[in-house]
Tab-separated table of C-alpha atoms and ligand atoms in Angstrom:
chain	number	residue	atom	x	y	z
A	18	MET	CA	-22.933	31.749	8.406
A	19	SER	CA	-19.796	31.744	6.342
A	20	GLY	CA	-18.870	28.386	7.948
A	21	CYS	CA	-22.238	26.987	6.813
A	22	LYS	CA	-21.661	28.342	3.354
A	23	LYS	CA	-18.282	26.630	3.244
A	24	ALA	CA	-19.830	23.323	4.316
A	25	ALA	CA	-22.462	23.627	1.589
A	26	ASN	CA	-19.754	24.450	-0.906
A	27	TRP	CA	-17.804	21.397	0.197
A	28	LYS	CA	-20.868	19.194	-0.328
A	29	SER	CA	-21.225	20.418	-3.871
A	30	LYS	CA	-17.547	19.645	-4.446
A	31	MET	CA	-18.140	16.131	-3.107
A	32	GLU	CA	-20.852	15.822	-5.732
A	33	ILE	CA	-18.327	16.902	-8.350
A	34	THR	CA	-16.068	14.059	-7.165
A	35	ALA	CA	-18.892	11.565	-7.473
A	36	THR	CA	-19.601	12.896	-10.948
A	37	TYR	CA	-15.936	12.564	-11.822
A	38	LEU	CA	-15.798	8.956	-10.712
A	39	ALA	CA	-18.969	8.151	-12.643
A	40	ASP	CA	-17.691	9.984	-15.724
A	41	ALA	CA	-14.265	8.390	-15.517
A	42	ALA	CA	-15.849	4.975	-15.528
A	43	LYS	CA	-17.728	5.528	-18.795
A	44	ALA	CA	-16.344	8.430	-20.784
A	45	PRO	CA	-12.967	8.839	-22.487
A	46	VAL	CA	-10.962	11.464	-20.574
A	47	THR	CA	-10.247	14.608	-22.566
A	48	VAL	CA	-7.914	17.487	-21.709
A	49	GLU	CA	-10.948	19.738	-21.201
A	50	SER	CA	-12.637	17.283	-18.861
A	51	CYS	CA	-9.379	16.858	-16.939
A	52	ARG	CA	-8.954	20.604	-16.524
A	53	PHE	CA	-12.411	20.791	-15.011
A	54	HIS	CA	-11.234	18.500	-12.195
A	55	PHE	CA	-8.476	20.914	-11.131
A	56	PRO	CA	-10.130	23.926	-9.471
A	57	LEU	CA	-6.948	25.985	-9.258
A	58	LEU	CA	-6.568	25.934	-13.047
A	59	ARG	CA	-9.701	28.066	-13.283
A	60	ARG	CA	-8.236	31.003	-11.355
A	61	GLN	CA	-6.719	34.206	-12.661
A	62	VAL	CA	-3.262	35.523	-11.793
A	63	ASN	CA	-2.422	39.201	-12.288
A	64	GLY	CA	-5.743	39.645	-14.025
A	65	LYS	CA	-4.943	36.961	-16.647
A	66	PRO	CA	-6.103	33.350	-16.874
A	67	LEU	CA	-3.483	31.220	-15.122
A	68	VAL	CA	-1.159	29.261	-17.402
A	69	TYR	CA	0.464	26.812	-15.013
A	70	LEU	CA	3.706	25.466	-16.457
A	71	ASP	CA	5.570	24.622	-13.261
A	72	ASN	CA	4.448	21.041	-12.926
A	73	ALA	CA	7.945	19.659	-12.359
A	74	ALA	CA	8.087	21.697	-9.138
A	75	THR	CA	4.644	20.561	-8.040
A	76	SER	CA	1.490	19.586	-9.853
A	77	GLN	CA	-2.003	20.934	-9.214
A	78	LYS	CA	-4.490	18.788	-7.308
A	79	PRO	CA	-7.770	17.399	-8.642
A	80	GLN	CA	-10.949	17.914	-6.632
A	81	ILE	CA	-11.007	14.208	-5.753
A	82	VAL	CA	-7.733	14.655	-3.801
A	83	ILE	CA	-8.905	17.838	-2.079
A	84	ASP	CA	-12.159	16.105	-1.143
A	85	ALA	CA	-10.364	13.028	0.228
A	86	ILE	CA	-8.341	15.222	2.585
A	87	MET	CA	-11.392	17.242	3.633
A	88	ARG	CA	-13.392	14.078	4.160
A	89	TYR	CA	-10.644	12.678	6.382
A	90	TYR	CA	-10.724	15.750	8.628
A	91	HIS	CA	-14.510	16.045	8.569
A	92	GLU	CA	-15.246	12.395	9.244
A	93	GLU	CA	-12.260	10.263	10.244
A	94	ASN	CA	-9.498	12.316	11.850
A	95	SER	CA	-7.722	10.153	14.411
A	96	ASN	CA	-4.273	8.707	14.999
A	97	ILE	CA	-3.599	5.410	13.235
A	98	HIS	CA	-2.250	1.986	14.269
A	99	ARG	CA	-2.915	2.926	17.892
A	100	GLY	CA	-6.548	3.139	18.908
A	101	VAL	CA	-9.230	0.473	19.055
A	102	HIS	CA	-11.953	3.100	18.725
A	103	TYR	CA	-14.055	3.619	15.601
A	104	LEU	CA	-12.272	6.687	14.213
A	105	SER	CA	-8.817	5.227	14.652
A	106	THR	CA	-9.903	2.057	12.873
A	107	LYS	CA	-11.414	4.066	10.018
A	108	ALA	CA	-8.330	6.289	9.635
A	109	THR	CA	-6.016	3.262	9.771
A	110	GLU	CA	-8.064	1.484	7.117
A	111	ALA	CA	-8.011	4.503	4.801
A	112	TYR	CA	-4.255	5.020	5.244
A	113	GLU	CA	-3.453	1.341	4.700
A	114	GLU	CA	-5.821	1.088	1.731
A	115	ALA	CA	-3.835	3.916	0.164
A	116	ARG	CA	-0.642	1.921	0.676
A	117	ILE	CA	-2.185	-0.983	-1.262
A	118	LYS	CA	-3.159	1.465	-4.024
A	119	VAL	CA	0.491	2.562	-4.213
A	120	GLN	CA	1.640	-1.055	-4.266
A	121	ASN	CA	-0.648	-1.871	-7.191
A	122	PHE	CA	0.134	1.383	-8.995
A	123	ILE	CA	3.875	0.683	-9.056
A	124	ASN	CA	3.448	-3.109	-9.247
A	125	ALA	CA	5.454	-3.851	-6.113
A	126	ARG	CA	5.356	-7.478	-4.969
A	127	SER	CA	3.961	-6.686	-1.528
A	128	MET	CA	2.760	-3.834	0.673
A	129	GLN	CA	5.811	-4.453	2.895
A	130	GLU	CA	7.881	-2.930	0.098
A	131	VAL	CA	5.976	0.388	0.210
A	132	ILE	CA	7.334	2.744	2.859
A	133	TYR	CA	5.676	6.095	3.444
A	134	VAL	CA	8.166	8.949	3.728
A	135	ARG	CA	7.974	12.758	3.465
A	136	GLY	CA	9.011	12.700	-0.186
A	137	THR	CA	11.761	11.762	-2.596
A	138	THR	CA	14.373	13.620	-0.546
A	139	GLU	CA	13.629	11.673	2.610
A	140	ALA	CA	13.449	8.379	0.709
A	141	ILE	CA	16.978	8.832	-0.651
A	142	ASN	CA	18.329	10.011	2.717
A	143	LEU	CA	16.773	6.936	4.318
A	144	VAL	CA	18.582	4.578	1.951
A	145	ALA	CA	21.920	6.412	2.254
A	146	ALA	CA	21.691	6.449	6.048
A	147	THR	CA	20.707	2.785	6.428
A	148	TYR	CA	21.686	0.606	3.470
A	149	GLY	CA	24.548	2.983	2.638
A	150	ARG	CA	25.997	3.108	6.148
A	151	MET	CA	25.763	-0.654	6.392
A	152	HIS	CA	27.501	-1.474	3.109
A	153	VAL	CA	29.836	1.381	2.193
A	154	THR	CA	33.284	1.364	3.768
A	155	ALA	CA	36.588	3.196	3.178
A	156	GLY	CA	37.734	3.022	-0.448
A	157	ASP	CA	34.307	1.995	-1.774
A	158	GLU	CA	32.467	3.936	-4.464
A	159	VAL	CA	28.940	5.266	-4.968
A	160	VAL	CA	27.961	5.947	-8.590
A	161	ILE	CA	25.522	8.746	-9.422
A	162	SER	CA	24.966	10.708	-12.650
A	163	ALA	CA	25.822	14.201	-13.837
A	164	MET	CA	22.147	15.178	-14.033
A	165	GLU	CA	21.070	14.424	-10.473
A	166	HIS	CA	18.913	16.692	-8.344
A	167	HIS	CA	20.700	17.800	-5.162
A	168	SER	CA	18.523	15.267	-3.285
A	169	ASN	CA	20.352	12.470	-5.078
A	170	ILE	CA	23.810	13.992	-4.615
A	171	VAL	CA	24.114	15.397	-1.101
A	172	PRO	CA	22.952	12.308	0.879
A	173	TRP	CA	25.602	10.235	-0.957
A	174	GLN	CA	28.234	12.913	-0.411
A	175	LEU	CA	27.475	12.880	3.312
A	176	LEU	CA	27.824	9.106	3.312
A	177	CYS	CA	31.092	9.168	1.344
A	178	GLU	CA	32.559	11.809	3.682
A	179	GLU	CA	31.607	9.759	6.715
A	180	LYS	CA	33.006	6.516	5.293
A	181	ASN	CA	35.943	7.885	3.385
A	182	ALA	CA	34.416	6.552	0.188
A	183	GLN	CA	34.377	8.066	-3.329
A	184	LEU	CA	31.483	9.558	-5.285
A	185	ARG	CA	31.802	8.704	-9.000
A	186	VAL	CA	29.757	10.538	-11.625
A	187	ILE	CA	28.419	9.228	-14.965
A	188	PRO	CA	29.054	12.019	-17.487
A	189	MET	CA	26.602	13.244	-20.120
A	190	ASN	CA	26.828	14.597	-23.659
A	191	ASP	CA	25.746	18.024	-24.930
A	192	ALA	CA	22.228	16.756	-25.590
A	193	GLY	CA	21.895	15.836	-21.932
A	194	GLU	CA	22.145	12.062	-22.397
A	195	LEU	CA	24.175	9.846	-20.082
A	196	LEU	CA	27.261	8.231	-21.628
A	197	LEU	CA	26.463	4.599	-21.068
A	198	ASP	CA	29.918	3.316	-22.054
A	199	GLU	CA	31.382	5.518	-19.346
A	200	TYR	CA	28.785	4.167	-16.944
A	201	GLU	CA	29.873	0.602	-17.685
A	202	ARG	CA	33.499	1.587	-17.101
A	203	LEU	CA	32.678	3.176	-13.737
A	204	LEU	CA	31.103	0.005	-12.346
A	205	SER	CA	33.602	-2.138	-10.430
A	206	ASP	CA	34.057	-4.278	-7.330
A	207	LYS	CA	34.335	-1.040	-5.388
A	208	THR	CA	30.850	0.141	-6.420
A	209	LYS	CA	28.451	-0.444	-3.550
A	210	ILE	CA	25.360	1.279	-4.996
A	211	VAL	CA	24.228	3.167	-8.108
A	212	ALA	CA	21.776	6.074	-7.613
A	213	VAL	CA	20.341	7.582	-10.787
A	214	THR	CA	17.395	9.698	-11.795
A	215	HIS	CA	14.695	8.211	-14.032
A	216	ILE	CA	13.860	11.619	-15.552
A	217	SER	CA	15.980	14.762	-15.131
A	218	ASN	CA	14.051	17.693	-13.658
A	219	ALA	CA	16.391	20.222	-15.277
A	220	LEU	CA	16.709	18.689	-18.775
A	221	GLY	CA	13.745	16.377	-19.172
A	222	THR	CA	15.986	13.456	-20.227
A	223	ILE	CA	14.447	10.029	-19.704
A	224	ASN	CA	17.288	7.727	-18.719
A	225	PRO	CA	17.364	4.055	-19.807
A	226	VAL	CA	17.162	2.950	-16.191
A	227	LYS	CA	16.023	-0.602	-16.933
A	228	GLN	CA	19.167	-1.187	-18.976
A	229	MET	CA	21.326	0.558	-16.349
A	230	ILE	CA	19.839	-1.573	-13.569
A	231	ALA	CA	20.520	-4.775	-15.546
A	232	SER	CA	24.174	-3.734	-16.058
A	233	ALA	CA	24.648	-3.029	-12.358
A	234	HIS	CA	22.937	-6.275	-11.392
A	235	ARG	CA	25.290	-8.293	-13.625
A	236	ARG	CA	27.985	-7.131	-11.209
A	237	GLY	CA	25.832	-7.641	-8.086
A	238	ILE	CA	25.392	-3.885	-7.499
A	239	PRO	CA	22.016	-2.568	-6.245
A	240	VAL	CA	20.378	0.460	-7.856
A	241	LEU	CA	18.274	3.277	-6.424
A	242	VAL	CA	16.148	5.186	-8.927
A	243	ASP	CA	14.965	8.732	-8.223
A	244	GLY	CA	11.494	8.598	-9.744
A	245	ALA	CA	10.280	12.055	-8.659
A	246	GLN	CA	9.784	13.260	-12.233
A	247	ALA	CA	8.858	9.906	-13.759
A	248	VAL	CA	5.799	8.788	-11.802
A	249	PRO	CA	3.595	11.703	-12.996
A	250	HIS	CA	4.420	11.012	-16.654
A	251	ILE	CA	5.093	7.348	-17.347
A	252	LYS	CA	3.913	4.003	-16.055
A	253	VAL	CA	6.508	2.663	-13.636
A	254	ASP	CA	6.649	-1.017	-12.785
A	255	MET	CA	8.947	-2.141	-9.971
A	256	GLN	CA	9.016	-5.779	-11.069
A	257	ASP	CA	9.720	-4.919	-14.679
A	258	LEU	CA	12.458	-2.394	-13.815
A	259	ASP	CA	13.832	-4.763	-11.162
A	260	CYS	CA	15.198	-1.773	-9.248
A	261	ASP	CA	16.237	-2.227	-5.652
A	262	PHE	CA	14.962	1.123	-4.410
A	263	TYR	CA	12.633	3.653	-6.079
A	264	ALA	CA	11.823	7.069	-4.587
A	265	PHE	CA	8.992	9.466	-5.442
A	266	SER	CA	6.886	12.335	-4.084
A	267	SER	CA	3.108	12.530	-3.971
A	268	HIS	CA	2.959	16.272	-4.699
A	269	LYS	CA	4.369	15.885	-8.212
A	270	MET	CA	1.765	13.237	-9.081
A	271	PHE	CA	-1.355	15.272	-8.249
A	272	GLY	CA	-1.355	14.304	-4.564
A	273	PRO	CA	-0.662	16.391	-1.461
A	274	THR	CA	2.724	17.647	-0.267
A	275	GLY	CA	4.608	16.181	2.684
A	276	VAL	CA	4.235	12.553	1.705
A	277	GLY	CA	6.043	10.252	-0.688
A	278	VAL	CA	7.141	6.688	-1.103
A	279	LEU	CA	10.270	4.635	-0.846
A	280	PHE	CA	9.903	1.325	-2.642
A	281	GLY	CA	12.521	-1.175	-1.526
A	282	LYS	CA	12.963	-4.844	-2.319
A	283	ARG	CA	11.820	-6.793	0.702
A	284	GLU	CA	14.991	-8.852	0.990
A	285	LEU	CA	17.074	-5.658	1.229
A	286	LEU	CA	14.705	-3.772	3.559
A	287	GLU	CA	14.584	-6.733	5.936
A	288	LYS	CA	18.338	-6.568	6.503
A	289	MET	CA	18.529	-2.772	6.881
A	290	PRO	CA	18.727	-1.082	10.290
A	291	PRO	CA	15.924	1.370	11.192
A	292	TYR	CA	16.204	4.960	9.990
A	293	GLN	CA	14.598	6.741	12.936
A	294	GLY	CA	13.486	5.483	16.337
A	295	GLY	CA	10.145	6.189	17.985
A	296	GLY	CA	6.549	5.054	18.155
A	297	ASP	CA	5.095	2.615	15.613
A	298	MET	CA	8.477	1.275	14.446
A	299	ILE	CA	8.744	-1.075	17.436
A	300	LYS	CA	7.208	-4.348	18.629
A	301	SER	CA	8.440	-4.038	22.195
A	302	VAL	CA	10.704	-1.723	24.159
A	303	THR	CA	12.549	-2.258	27.425
A	304	PHE	CA	15.480	-0.203	28.689
A	305	GLU	CA	17.687	-3.153	27.784
A	306	LYS	CA	16.433	-3.922	24.285
A	307	THR	CA	14.015	-2.880	21.561
A	308	ILE	CA	12.471	-5.352	19.132
A	309	TYR	CA	11.719	-3.575	15.874
A	310	ASN	CA	8.417	-3.808	14.041
A	311	ASP	CA	7.845	-5.705	10.803
A	312	LEU	CA	8.052	-4.078	7.395
A	313	PRO	CA	7.038	-1.514	6.345
A	314	TYR	CA	6.367	0.042	9.792
A	315	ARG	CA	9.965	-0.456	10.929
A	316	PHE	CA	10.873	2.541	8.772
A	317	GLU	CA	7.897	4.689	9.775
A	318	ALA	CA	8.628	6.114	13.211
A	319	GLY	CA	6.138	8.534	14.787
A	320	THR	CA	2.713	9.756	13.736
A	321	PRO	CA	2.813	9.938	9.945
A	322	ASN	CA	1.209	12.322	7.475
A	323	ILE	CA	-2.134	10.534	7.603
A	324	GLU	CA	-4.129	12.874	5.383
A	325	GLY	CA	-1.168	12.905	3.008
A	326	GLY	CA	-1.266	9.126	2.575
A	327	ILE	CA	-5.028	9.192	2.069
A	328	GLY	CA	-4.699	12.071	-0.423
A	329	LEU	CA	-2.004	10.150	-2.296
A	330	GLY	CA	-4.409	7.207	-2.534
A	331	ALA	CA	-6.999	9.543	-4.079
A	332	ALA	CA	-4.405	10.864	-6.550
A	333	ILE	CA	-3.728	7.276	-7.608
A	334	ASP	CA	-7.478	6.695	-8.027
A	335	TYR	CA	-7.473	9.747	-10.279
A	336	MET	CA	-4.517	8.535	-12.339
A	337	ASN	CA	-6.047	5.069	-12.586
A	338	GLY	CA	-9.045	6.748	-14.203
A	339	MET	CA	-6.832	7.697	-17.152
A	340	ASP	CA	-5.035	5.700	-19.787
A	341	LEU	CA	-1.448	6.455	-18.786
A	342	ASN	CA	-0.141	5.454	-22.206
A	343	ALA	CA	-2.524	7.957	-23.815
A	344	VAL	CA	-1.388	10.586	-21.283
A	345	ALA	CA	2.259	9.937	-22.168
A	346	ALA	CA	1.443	10.157	-25.902
A	347	TYR	CA	-0.420	13.457	-25.404
A	348	GLU	CA	2.468	14.905	-23.374
A	349	ARG	CA	4.923	13.869	-26.111
A	350	GLU	CA	2.762	15.724	-28.633
A	351	LEU	CA	2.674	18.795	-26.382
A	352	LEU	CA	6.457	18.638	-25.922
A	353	ALA	CA	7.033	18.367	-29.678
A	354	TYR	CA	4.721	21.324	-30.359
A	355	ALA	CA	6.302	23.476	-27.634
A	356	THR	CA	9.823	22.589	-28.814
A	357	VAL	CA	9.071	23.669	-32.392
A	358	ARG	CA	7.341	26.886	-31.282
A	359	LEU	CA	10.087	27.877	-28.812
A	360	LYS	CA	12.881	27.132	-31.308
A	361	GLU	CA	11.309	29.672	-33.676
A	362	ILE	CA	12.054	32.472	-31.185
A	363	PRO	CA	15.300	34.265	-32.125
A	364	GLY	CA	17.937	34.135	-29.370
A	365	LEU	CA	16.248	31.276	-27.505
A	366	THR	CA	18.296	28.140	-26.812
A	367	ILE	CA	16.807	24.967	-25.386
A	368	ILE	CA	19.045	23.216	-22.854
A	369	GLY	CA	18.558	19.466	-23.119
A	370	ALA	CA	17.844	17.768	-26.416
A	371	ALA	CA	17.810	14.105	-25.473
A	372	LYS	CA	16.091	11.722	-27.879
A	373	GLU	CA	14.020	10.377	-24.998
A	374	LYS	CA	12.560	13.366	-23.218
A	375	ALA	CA	9.678	14.117	-20.852
A	376	SER	CA	7.571	17.261	-21.084
A	377	VAL	CA	10.130	19.597	-19.524
A	378	ILE	CA	11.753	22.407	-21.521
A	379	SER	CA	14.658	24.347	-20.025
A	380	PHE	CA	15.736	27.366	-22.027
A	381	VAL	CA	17.847	30.516	-21.985
A	382	LEU	CA	17.352	33.776	-23.882
A	383	ASP	CA	20.347	35.744	-25.178
A	384	GLY	CA	21.187	38.623	-22.848
A	385	ILE	CA	18.212	38.154	-20.517
A	386	HIS	CA	18.487	36.556	-17.074
A	387	PRO	CA	16.041	33.678	-16.483
A	388	HIS	CA	14.671	35.368	-13.330
A	389	ASP	CA	13.629	38.355	-15.450
A	390	ILE	CA	11.928	35.997	-17.905
A	391	GLY	CA	10.012	34.428	-15.028
A	392	THR	CA	8.985	37.795	-13.584
A	393	ILE	CA	7.631	39.186	-16.836
A	394	LEU	CA	5.835	35.964	-17.686
A	395	ASP	CA	4.246	36.099	-14.237
A	396	TYR	CA	2.693	39.489	-15.120
A	397	GLU	CA	1.021	37.590	-17.982
A	398	GLY	CA	-0.338	34.929	-15.607
A	399	ILE	CA	2.229	32.345	-16.753
A	400	ALA	CA	3.933	30.305	-14.017
A	401	ILE	CA	7.301	28.781	-14.904
A	402	ARG	CA	10.337	28.025	-12.739
A	403	THR	CA	13.636	29.850	-13.091
A	404	GLY	CA	16.989	29.177	-11.439
A	405	HIS	CA	19.239	26.144	-11.094
A	406	HIS	CA	16.335	23.789	-10.302
A	407	CYS	CA	18.310	22.216	-7.428
A	408	ALA	CA	20.641	20.778	-10.063
A	409	GLN	CA	23.650	23.099	-9.939
A	410	PRO	CA	26.038	20.551	-11.491
A	411	VAL	CA	23.762	20.483	-14.576
A	412	MET	CA	24.040	24.264	-14.884
A	413	LYS	CA	27.828	24.013	-14.523
A	414	ARG	CA	27.982	21.294	-17.214
A	415	PHE	CA	26.228	23.626	-19.680
A	416	GLY	CA	28.171	26.714	-18.539
A	417	ILE	CA	25.107	28.688	-17.453
A	418	PRO	CA	23.982	30.018	-14.067
A	419	ALA	CA	20.310	29.215	-14.503
A	420	THR	CA	17.546	28.400	-16.974
A	421	ALA	CA	13.876	29.201	-17.413
A	422	ARG	CA	11.877	25.974	-17.292
A	423	ALA	CA	8.411	25.242	-18.588
A	424	SER	CA	7.133	21.869	-17.441
A	425	PHE	CA	3.862	20.438	-18.696
A	426	ALA	CA	1.230	18.076	-17.341
A	427	PHE	CA	-1.594	16.294	-19.174
A	428	TYR	CA	-3.928	19.190	-18.346
A	429	ASN	CA	-1.850	21.704	-20.309
A	430	THR	CA	-2.843	22.638	-23.855
A	431	LYS	CA	-1.274	23.809	-27.117
A	432	GLU	CA	-3.130	27.107	-26.592
A	433	GLU	CA	-1.169	27.544	-23.356
A	434	VAL	CA	2.065	26.901	-25.268
A	435	ASP	CA	1.002	29.715	-27.627
A	436	VAL	CA	0.427	32.030	-24.627
A	437	LEU	CA	3.921	31.135	-23.376
A	438	VAL	CA	5.454	31.929	-26.763
A	439	LYS	CA	3.627	35.266	-26.882
A	440	GLY	CA	4.838	35.967	-23.343
A	441	ILE	CA	8.455	35.290	-24.316
A	442	TYR	CA	8.157	37.763	-27.229
A	443	LYS	CA	6.872	40.281	-24.665
A	444	VAL	CA	9.937	39.575	-22.472
A	445	LYS	CA	12.175	40.270	-25.482
A	446	GLU	CA	10.274	43.441	-26.267
A	447	VAL	CA	10.625	44.751	-22.691
A	448	LEU	CA	14.192	43.615	-21.958
A	449	GLY	CA	15.779	42.634	-25.251
B	511	LIG	N1	12.274	18.881	-7.949
B	511	LIG	C1	11.769	20.890	-9.213
B	511	LIG	O1	11.283	22.011	-9.345
B	511	LIG	P1	11.015	16.508	-3.024
B	511	LIG	O2	11.358	17.946	-2.806
B	511	LIG	O3	11.613	15.626	-1.977
B	511	LIG	O4	9.563	16.269	-3.254
B	511	LIG	O5	11.689	16.102	-4.435
B	511	LIG	C2	13.056	16.297	-4.636
B	511	LIG	C3	13.421	15.941	-6.027
B	511	LIG	C4	14.218	14.836	-6.253
B	511	LIG	N2	14.528	14.431	-7.495
B	511	LIG	C5	14.091	15.084	-8.571
B	511	LIG	C6	14.457	14.587	-9.939
B	511	LIG	C7	13.295	16.231	-8.417
B	511	LIG	O6	12.862	16.869	-9.508
B	511	LIG	C8	12.975	16.684	-7.113
B	511	LIG	C9	12.176	17.938	-6.917
B	511	LIG	C10	11.511	20.107	-7.936
B	511	LIG	O7	12.444	20.373	-10.103
B	511	LIG	C11	11.730	20.942	-6.723
B	511	LIG	S1	13.419	21.342	-6.464
């Protein structure tokens, strides 16, 4: 009985999706209408309405994404690129259609440049282990920045250790902005690749990556951009940026976890050795020799995260239903409002004051550990992240062990900022 009830419930959710698509086609999207599409935002936590401000860690998922995954398992589940039977063909079509959606969304030249991976972390490891191993030798240098996530530090460190190469770091100022003159000075004949984040997860800084890519290219140096925090907030265009590699995760852009994308320029990918060996990445195998598959499958060994790819496609459909410039403008407004309100709180210091900033606010409170801030806010139903945010060098640069971080998406509201502010006063009252 309960199974039947669930199926009926699912059908009604499918109807919600259809309504969403119809609405999206004709009506301007408002914050309220967006919130309606995210079922989890309607729940309570600790007896209070949830205020979800941990979007930089992972975003919530709209019903259209949940439905796409459920539909796949209800109607199409099968392995892809392998079977000639109906289900396999359907699943393959859905997975490959999603790849085309990604290609169009990021304006890549071809679908061969869109490689499915587990997420940003795997994308960067793939490039370090293939392009990096091929091009970096003893005495060479890899340039990264002082505000990188560990995912864009450790793979390059591993490579430099293996090759006896040097990791060079672009410094930043007290506002959390990269020192571009220093960057220019770091680039040399020894530099074999630059790897830099588009938006810092710990500070919110939006880096001028287009300009940085052009500088590197003037010296013939390729650039990898970590786009994990950028894709959910700003329109990214591979041809306009002219980056060589771009990495991002589906789960931060309203899609499912366990899937992400490595964009790579075709001419570079074609010359790179495979990352992993196994099924699907080959054309033919004998004990003497393996002929590798064409792009992008050459880098996609084994059965992939099929429902993840399909769910990512649905997330892109959702984002395509919005005006991304309007979303970015709304998030800027939310950031400005939250910054003013938080600065009014005595003893609160915001870490990261770049002129170009995404909707991420890291802060510390005098005499109160960030973990305690997070715990007390949780009692109030407010979800933020506390800790080093997998960016320990950023914490070291600012001389702090950790921060509390509120990160906003387009479905957050000024009223939620007010609840956060009230919550922080409560923290001060209890622990101050
Ligand atoms: N940052 C955060 O709370 P994965 O885990 O592979 O999806 O993404 C890694 C990653 C890489 N680069 C940046 C800039 C990131 O922000 C992240 C993930 C999350 O800030 C989890 S640590």
